[in-house]
mmCIF file of C-alpha atoms and ligand atoms in Angstrom:
data_model
loop_
_atom_site.group_PDB
_atom_site.id
_atom_site.type_symbol
_atom_site.label_atom_id
_atom_site.label_comp_id
_atom_site.label_asym_id
_atom_site.label_seq_id
_atom_site.Cartn_x
_atom_site.Cartn_y
_atom_site.Cartn_z
ATOM 1 C CA MET A 1 78.765 101.295 103.324
ATOM 2 C CA ALA A 2 79.036 104.573 101.409
ATOM 3 C CA ASP A 3 82.403 106.222 100.851
ATOM 4 C CA GLY A 4 83.183 109.144 103.134
ATOM 5 C CA LEU A 5 85.829 111.039 105.077
ATOM 6 C CA VAL A 6 85.755 112.283 108.652
ATOM 7 C CA ARG A 7 87.978 114.836 110.406
ATOM 8 C CA ALA A 8 88.421 115.036 114.145
ATOM 9 C CA VAL A 9 90.534 116.904 116.664
ATOM 10 C CA GLY A 10 91.560 115.603 120.049
ATOM 11 C CA ALA A 11 93.554 116.323 123.177
ATOM 12 C CA ASP A 12 92.791 120.069 123.248
ATOM 13 C CA GLY A 13 93.574 120.516 119.568
ATOM 14 C CA THR A 14 96.998 118.873 119.681
ATOM 15 C CA VAL A 15 95.884 115.784 117.775
ATOM 16 C CA ARG A 16 94.455 115.805 114.261
ATOM 17 C CA ALA A 17 92.784 112.648 113.001
ATOM 18 C CA LEU A 18 91.204 111.748 109.683
ATOM 19 C CA ALA A 19 89.680 108.525 108.425
ATOM 20 C CA ALA A 20 88.175 107.569 105.094
ATOM 21 C CA VAL A 21 86.247 104.728 103.532
ATOM 22 C CA THR A 22 86.991 104.591 99.806
ATOM 23 C CA THR A 23 85.784 101.150 98.667
ATOM 24 C CA ASP A 24 83.421 102.374 95.936
ATOM 25 C CA LEU A 25 85.733 104.974 94.445
ATOM 26 C CA VAL A 26 88.695 102.582 94.358
ATOM 27 C CA ASP A 27 86.520 99.982 92.639
ATOM 28 C CA GLU A 28 85.426 102.621 90.140
ATOM 29 C CA ALA A 29 89.097 103.403 89.441
ATOM 30 C CA ARG A 30 89.719 99.667 88.944
ATOM 31 C CA ARG A 31 86.841 99.395 86.442
ATOM 32 C CA ARG A 32 87.855 102.517 84.541
ATOM 33 C CA HIS A 33 91.502 101.546 84.206
ATOM 34 C CA GLY A 34 91.147 97.763 84.103
ATOM 35 C CA THR A 35 93.783 97.305 86.801
ATOM 36 C CA ALA A 36 95.124 93.923 87.903
ATOM 37 C CA PRO A 37 94.930 93.261 91.703
ATOM 38 C CA THR A 38 98.354 94.642 92.690
ATOM 39 C CA ALA A 39 97.876 97.729 90.507
ATOM 40 C CA THR A 40 94.393 98.154 92.047
ATOM 41 C CA ALA A 41 95.902 98.059 95.545
ATOM 42 C CA ALA A 42 98.620 100.591 94.656
ATOM 43 C CA LEU A 43 96.188 102.949 92.928
ATOM 44 C CA GLY A 44 93.629 102.605 95.741
ATOM 45 C CA ARG A 45 96.213 103.414 98.394
ATOM 46 C CA ALA A 46 97.350 106.462 96.424
ATOM 47 C CA LEU A 47 93.778 107.714 95.872
ATOM 48 C CA THR A 48 92.964 107.267 99.573
ATOM 49 C CA GLY A 49 96.250 108.905 100.618
ATOM 50 C CA ALA A 50 95.613 111.878 98.316
ATOM 51 C CA LEU A 51 92.171 112.366 99.880
ATOM 52 C CA LEU A 52 93.540 112.187 103.438
ATOM 53 C CA LEU A 53 96.440 114.556 102.780
ATOM 54 C CA GLY A 54 94.176 116.779 100.683
ATOM 55 C CA ALA A 55 91.830 117.140 103.647
ATOM 56 C CA THR A 56 94.623 118.550 105.824
ATOM 57 C CA ILE A 57 95.564 121.452 103.540
ATOM 58 C CA LYS A 58 93.975 124.780 102.655
ATOM 59 C CA ARG A 59 90.440 124.688 101.321
ATOM 60 C CA ASP A 60 91.472 126.374 98.073
ATOM 61 C CA GLU A 61 94.238 123.971 97.086
ATOM 62 C CA ARG A 62 94.374 120.712 95.184
ATOM 63 C CA LEU A 63 96.780 118.013 96.337
ATOM 64 C CA GLY A 64 98.728 115.888 93.873
ATOM 65 C CA LEU A 65 100.803 112.747 94.440
ATOM 66 C CA GLU A 66 103.179 111.467 91.804
ATOM 67 C CA ILE A 67 105.305 108.374 92.182
ATOM 68 C CA SER A 68 108.096 107.882 89.657
ATOM 69 C CA ALA A 69 109.735 104.509 90.191
ATOM 70 C CA ASP A 70 111.448 101.597 88.475
ATOM 71 C CA GLY A 71 108.997 98.781 89.360
ATOM 72 C CA PRO A 72 106.603 97.069 86.914
ATOM 73 C CA LEU A 73 103.906 99.662 87.733
ATOM 74 C CA ARG A 74 106.166 102.396 86.246
ATOM 75 C CA GLY A 75 104.705 104.967 88.635
ATOM 76 C CA LEU A 76 101.336 106.560 89.300
ATOM 77 C CA LEU A 77 99.521 109.858 89.703
ATOM 78 C CA ALA A 78 96.632 110.832 91.960
ATOM 79 C CA ASP A 79 95.077 114.148 92.858
ATOM 80 C CA ALA A 80 92.340 115.242 95.226
ATOM 81 C CA THR A 81 90.345 118.424 95.752
ATOM 82 C CA PRO A 82 89.156 119.785 99.110
ATOM 83 C CA ALA A 83 85.591 118.911 98.016
ATOM 84 C CA GLY A 84 86.505 115.210 98.019
ATOM 85 C CA ASP A 85 86.922 114.632 94.286
ATOM 86 C CA VAL A 86 89.817 112.311 93.545
ATOM 87 C CA ARG A 87 91.220 110.854 90.335
ATOM 88 C CA GLY A 88 94.318 108.944 89.373
ATOM 89 C CA PHE A 89 95.983 106.292 87.274
ATOM 90 C CA VAL A 90 98.946 103.936 87.174
ATOM 91 C CA TYR A 91 101.201 103.794 84.130
ATOM 92 C CA GLU A 92 101.015 99.986 83.855
ATOM 93 C CA PRO A 93 97.528 98.814 84.920
ATOM 94 C CA ARG A 94 98.352 95.134 84.324
ATOM 95 C CA ALA A 95 101.263 95.144 86.820
ATOM 96 C CA HIS A 96 100.760 92.178 89.122
ATOM 97 C CA PRO A 97 104.023 90.692 90.467
ATOM 98 C CA PRO A 98 103.826 87.451 92.488
ATOM 99 C CA PRO A 99 102.413 87.979 96.009
ATOM 100 C CA ARG A 100 104.901 88.210 98.864
ATOM 101 C CA GLY A 101 104.134 86.593 102.220
ATOM 102 C CA GLY A 102 100.580 85.891 101.034
ATOM 103 C CA LYS A 103 99.949 89.569 100.311
ATOM 104 C CA LEU A 104 99.808 91.692 97.178
ATOM 105 C CA ASP A 105 103.345 93.001 96.659
ATOM 106 C CA VAL A 106 102.629 96.711 96.242
ATOM 107 C CA GLY A 107 106.185 97.675 97.263
ATOM 108 C CA GLY A 108 107.597 95.316 94.641
ATOM 109 C CA ALA A 109 105.207 96.634 91.981
ATOM 110 C CA VAL A 110 106.152 100.239 92.757
ATOM 111 C CA GLY A 111 109.904 99.668 93.111
ATOM 112 C CA ARG A 112 112.474 102.321 93.958
ATOM 113 C CA GLY A 113 112.054 105.957 93.069
ATOM 114 C CA THR A 114 110.609 109.229 94.279
ATOM 115 C CA LEU A 115 107.385 110.647 95.649
ATOM 116 C CA CYS A 116 106.447 114.134 94.518
ATOM 117 C CA VAL A 117 103.770 115.994 96.466
ATOM 118 C CA THR A 118 102.258 119.124 94.926
ATOM 119 C CA ARG A 119 99.774 121.636 96.248
ATOM 120 C CA VAL A 120 98.161 123.676 93.518
ATOM 121 C CA PRO A 121 95.937 126.693 94.239
ATOM 122 C CA LEU A 122 92.511 126.029 92.667
ATOM 123 C CA ALA A 123 92.418 129.577 91.321
ATOM 124 C CA GLY A 124 95.844 129.211 89.679
ATOM 125 C CA GLY A 125 99.128 130.665 90.836
ATOM 126 C CA SER A 126 102.371 129.225 92.067
ATOM 127 C CA LEU A 127 102.430 125.681 93.299
ATOM 128 C CA TYR A 128 104.176 124.037 96.198
ATOM 129 C CA ARG A 129 106.250 121.013 95.234
ATOM 130 C CA SER A 130 108.324 118.612 97.312
ATOM 131 C CA VAL A 131 110.186 115.527 96.117
ATOM 132 C CA VAL A 132 111.371 112.816 98.506
ATOM 133 C CA PRO A 133 112.825 109.338 97.950
ATOM 134 C CA LEU A 134 110.446 106.414 98.408
ATOM 135 C CA VAL A 135 110.979 104.479 101.652
ATOM 136 C CA SER A 136 109.393 101.153 100.711
ATOM 137 C CA GLY A 137 107.009 101.770 97.800
ATOM 138 C CA GLU A 138 104.153 100.611 100.054
ATOM 139 C CA ILE A 139 102.742 104.175 99.729
ATOM 140 C CA ALA A 140 101.443 104.680 103.325
ATOM 141 C CA GLU A 141 104.999 104.499 104.677
ATOM 142 C CA ASP A 142 106.206 106.780 101.904
ATOM 143 C CA LEU A 143 103.539 109.391 102.616
ATOM 144 C CA ALA A 144 104.169 109.220 106.379
ATOM 145 C CA SER A 145 107.884 109.714 105.758
ATOM 146 C CA TYR A 146 107.089 112.753 103.594
ATOM 147 C CA LEU A 147 104.826 114.240 106.296
ATOM 148 C CA VAL A 148 107.411 113.738 109.025
ATOM 149 C CA GLY A 149 110.431 114.780 106.957
ATOM 150 C CA SER A 150 109.161 117.566 104.706
ATOM 151 C CA GLU A 151 106.188 118.956 106.624
ATOM 152 C CA GLN A 152 107.695 118.200 110.059
ATOM 153 C CA VAL A 153 104.391 116.836 111.331
ATOM 154 C CA PRO A 154 104.664 113.566 113.315
ATOM 155 C CA SER A 155 102.179 111.339 111.481
ATOM 156 C CA ALA A 156 100.901 107.793 111.526
ATOM 157 C CA LEU A 157 99.214 106.817 108.295
ATOM 158 C CA ALA A 158 97.573 103.572 107.221
ATOM 159 C CA LEU A 159 96.115 102.799 103.815
ATOM 160 C CA GLY A 160 94.502 99.528 102.837
ATOM 161 C CA VAL A 161 92.821 97.961 99.833
ATOM 162 C CA PHE A 162 91.399 94.444 99.973
ATOM 163 C CA VAL A 163 91.044 92.884 96.533
ATOM 164 C CA GLU A 164 88.583 89.977 96.227
ATOM 165 C CA PRO A 165 89.613 86.801 94.379
ATOM 166 C CA ASP A 166 87.546 87.987 91.375
ATOM 167 C CA GLY A 167 89.485 91.281 91.246
ATOM 168 C CA ARG A 168 86.797 93.550 92.693
ATOM 169 C CA VAL A 169 87.565 95.817 95.648
ATOM 170 C CA GLY A 170 86.098 94.322 98.827
ATOM 171 C CA GLY A 171 87.147 97.119 101.162
ATOM 172 C CA ALA A 172 89.356 100.199 100.962
ATOM 173 C CA GLY A 173 90.163 103.032 103.300
ATOM 174 C CA GLY A 174 92.713 104.578 105.566
ATOM 175 C CA TYR A 175 93.438 106.951 108.354
ATOM 176 C CA LEU A 176 95.915 109.645 109.316
ATOM 177 C CA LEU A 177 96.779 110.593 112.901
ATOM 178 C CA GLN A 178 98.998 113.618 113.569
ATOM 179 C CA THR A 179 100.342 115.363 116.623
ATOM 180 C CA LEU A 180 100.409 119.140 116.289
ATOM 181 C CA PRO A 181 102.527 121.723 118.132
ATOM 182 C CA GLY A 182 101.840 121.518 121.866
ATOM 183 C CA ALA A 183 101.278 117.771 121.909
ATOM 184 C CA THR A 184 103.086 115.859 124.623
ATOM 185 C CA LEU A 185 105.642 113.203 123.819
ATOM 186 C CA ALA A 186 103.423 110.733 125.678
ATOM 187 C CA MET A 187 100.530 111.538 123.324
ATOM 188 C CA GLY A 188 102.717 110.791 120.310
ATOM 189 C CA GLU A 189 103.712 107.454 121.833
ATOM 190 C CA LEU A 190 100.099 106.646 122.677
ATOM 191 C CA LEU A 191 99.073 107.186 119.045
ATOM 192 C CA VAL A 192 101.924 105.029 117.775
ATOM 193 C CA ARG A 193 100.819 102.202 120.097
ATOM 194 C CA ALA A 194 97.159 102.594 119.061
ATOM 195 C CA VAL A 195 98.090 102.302 115.386
ATOM 196 C CA ALA A 196 100.360 99.307 116.045
ATOM 197 C CA ARG A 197 97.508 97.522 117.850
ATOM 198 C CA ALA A 198 94.832 98.349 115.260
ATOM 199 C CA PRO A 199 93.825 95.858 112.570
ATOM 200 C CA GLN A 200 94.762 96.746 108.985
ATOM 201 C CA ALA A 201 92.824 99.675 107.523
ATOM 202 C CA SER A 202 91.119 97.482 104.915
ATOM 203 C CA GLU A 203 90.060 95.088 107.701
ATOM 204 C CA LEU A 204 88.486 97.951 109.662
ATOM 205 C CA VAL A 205 86.480 98.830 106.559
ATOM 206 C CA ARG A 206 85.532 95.230 105.826
ATOM 207 C CA SER A 207 84.316 94.780 109.389
ATOM 208 C CA GLY A 208 81.783 97.516 108.630
ATOM 209 C CA LEU A 209 83.284 100.455 110.535
ATOM 210 C CA GLU A 210 82.400 103.892 109.233
ATOM 211 C CA PRO A 211 85.141 106.569 109.296
ATOM 212 C CA ALA A 212 83.951 108.045 112.609
ATOM 213 C CA ALA A 213 83.895 104.571 114.199
ATOM 214 C CA MET A 214 87.435 103.931 112.909
ATOM 215 C CA LEU A 215 88.581 107.077 114.718
ATOM 216 C CA SER A 216 86.707 106.082 117.896
ATOM 217 C CA LEU A 217 88.600 102.797 117.865
ATOM 218 C CA LEU A 218 91.995 104.396 117.186
ATOM 219 C CA LEU A 219 91.469 107.288 119.616
ATOM 220 C CA ALA A 220 89.773 105.242 122.342
ATOM 221 C CA ALA A 221 92.161 106.713 124.932
ATOM 222 C CA VAL A 222 92.101 110.280 123.549
ATOM 223 C CA PRO A 223 89.194 112.691 124.102
ATOM 224 C CA HIS A 224 88.227 113.842 120.604
ATOM 225 C CA ALA A 225 85.409 115.360 118.580
ATOM 226 C CA VAL A 226 84.431 115.010 114.925
ATOM 227 C CA ILE A 227 84.670 118.434 113.268
ATOM 228 C CA GLY A 228 83.812 117.564 109.692
ATOM 229 C CA GLU A 229 82.304 114.850 107.514
ATOM 230 C CA GLN A 230 82.242 114.790 103.756
ATOM 231 C CA ASP A 231 81.490 112.567 100.804
ATOM 232 C CA VAL A 232 84.377 111.454 98.616
ATOM 233 C CA ARG A 233 84.189 110.185 95.054
ATOM 234 C CA PHE A 234 86.160 109.376 91.928
ATOM 235 C CA ARG A 235 85.623 112.394 89.724
ATOM 236 C CA CYS A 236 87.749 113.759 86.914
ATOM 237 C CA ARG A 237 87.937 117.310 85.626
ATOM 238 C CA CYS A 238 88.117 116.371 81.949
ATOM 239 C CA SER A 239 85.278 117.386 79.618
ATOM 240 C CA PRO A 240 84.537 117.744 75.886
ATOM 241 C CA ALA A 241 85.218 121.487 76.251
ATOM 242 C CA ARG A 242 88.701 120.822 77.707
ATOM 243 C CA VAL A 243 89.513 118.447 74.865
ATOM 244 C CA ALA A 244 88.361 121.088 72.371
ATOM 245 C CA ARG A 245 90.592 123.674 74.076
ATOM 246 C CA ALA A 246 93.542 121.289 73.848
ATOM 247 C CA VAL A 247 92.916 120.844 70.128
ATOM 248 C CA VAL A 248 92.650 124.614 69.624
ATOM 249 C CA ALA A 249 95.963 124.991 71.483
ATOM 250 C CA MET A 250 97.649 122.818 68.815
ATOM 251 C CA GLY A 251 97.193 125.694 66.383
ATOM 252 C CA ARG A 252 95.705 126.202 62.948
ATOM 253 C CA ALA A 253 98.403 124.423 60.926
ATOM 254 C CA GLU A 254 98.186 121.283 63.040
ATOM 255 C CA ILE A 255 94.382 121.142 62.817
ATOM 256 C CA GLN A 256 94.551 121.641 59.028
ATOM 257 C CA ASP A 257 97.036 118.788 58.892
ATOM 258 C CA ILE A 258 94.679 116.490 60.829
ATOM 259 C CA LEU A 259 91.785 117.501 58.540
ATOM 260 C CA ALA A 260 93.914 116.542 55.540
ATOM 261 C CA LYS A 261 94.928 113.155 56.987
ATOM 262 C CA GLU A 262 92.999 111.385 59.800
ATOM 263 C CA ARG A 263 90.059 113.842 59.637
ATOM 264 C CA ARG A 264 89.271 113.049 63.278
ATOM 265 C CA VAL A 265 90.773 113.260 66.756
ATOM 266 C CA ASP A 266 90.433 110.414 69.236
ATOM 267 C CA ALA A 267 91.632 111.210 72.711
ATOM 268 C CA GLN A 268 91.544 109.393 76.028
ATOM 269 C CA CYS A 269 91.878 111.031 79.442
ATOM 270 C CA GLU A 270 94.795 109.483 81.330
ATOM 271 C CA PHE A 271 93.191 110.127 84.701
ATOM 272 C CA CYS A 272 89.757 108.562 84.186
ATOM 273 C CA ALA A 273 90.056 106.694 80.867
ATOM 274 C CA ALA A 274 87.112 108.633 79.352
ATOM 275 C CA ARG A 275 87.237 108.652 75.559
ATOM 276 C CA TYR A 276 86.628 111.728 73.442
ATOM 277 C CA HIS A 277 86.017 111.902 69.753
ATOM 278 C CA LEU A 278 86.054 114.982 67.528
ATOM 279 C CA ASP A 279 84.783 114.389 64.007
ATOM 280 C CA GLU A 280 85.615 116.351 60.878
ATOM 281 C CA ARG A 281 82.754 118.778 61.401
ATOM 282 C CA SER A 282 83.784 119.659 64.998
ATOM 283 C CA LEU A 283 87.375 120.123 63.809
ATOM 284 C CA ARG A 284 86.222 122.502 61.058
ATOM 285 C CA ASP A 285 84.155 124.424 63.641
ATOM 286 C CA LEU A 286 87.225 124.765 65.887
ATOM 287 C CA LEU A 287 89.316 125.885 62.930
ATOM 288 C CA ALA A 288 86.712 128.498 62.041
ATOM 289 C CA GLU A 289 86.697 129.699 65.663
ATOM 290 C CA LEU A 290 90.500 130.026 65.562
ATOM 291 C CA THR A 291 90.413 131.876 62.245
ATOM 292 C CA ASN A 292 87.698 134.287 63.398
ATOM 293 C CA GLY A 293 89.370 134.846 66.746
ATOM 294 C CA SER A 294 92.800 135.747 65.406
HETATM 295 ZN ZN1 ZN B 301 89.239 112.430 82.839
#
């Protein structure tokens, strides 16, 4: 089943619901970063969560999640655009503590710390930033706590990544249900019960449900309509031109120094693990550009 995200509204606009299947993009993240199973699960939950939260904000903003914590994972970053591009990484891709209760111990791998949510206008400008303590390090709970506490939107959020015995991602996805102003208390309780009864998000995906079918199952008792469907994918914003700009930003003296010593620049993007290489000739071209421009 292809990755995708669906948005729906229900109960006369007082319920917002989103669901996503992210199996392929989480597996791509695993391959790019070489993550061990627990790190794969943590990164996959964060990527899926960033996409879901990103789909609830303004169309001209990018949503970033940053977890800084004391567990073996040493934290992670993920960010998503309204168009459905998401990228991210964990600081320690080999983190894989012993399973707990037969499950990957994502909370143990993350540890205690903070969740920082940022919203950055795509066109530049001032960003919104909120930092909250982690609740459990399981990521879905932490994001739900942020939504309820900081954004004051009652939210039920589930994120799941199933890692096969060989390390590949067998199913990943999640959903977000929110009650908006005007919703009845009973509606909020109904959603909580529906989520409590539902199988795990990764199980819904593995059973072959597409995002719209996931919402039909969760909102069986709530009249609702799908208002948007979109593709989602792992996609980074790095490029050779960005790397060149970063080198130019180091300044003439620094580039001259590199030309005198290593005579090359090797760089790797943290977000997608792409490697970039600037040889002596490209460095001299950049230096000439700097000299002519100033
Ligand atoms: Zn990149």
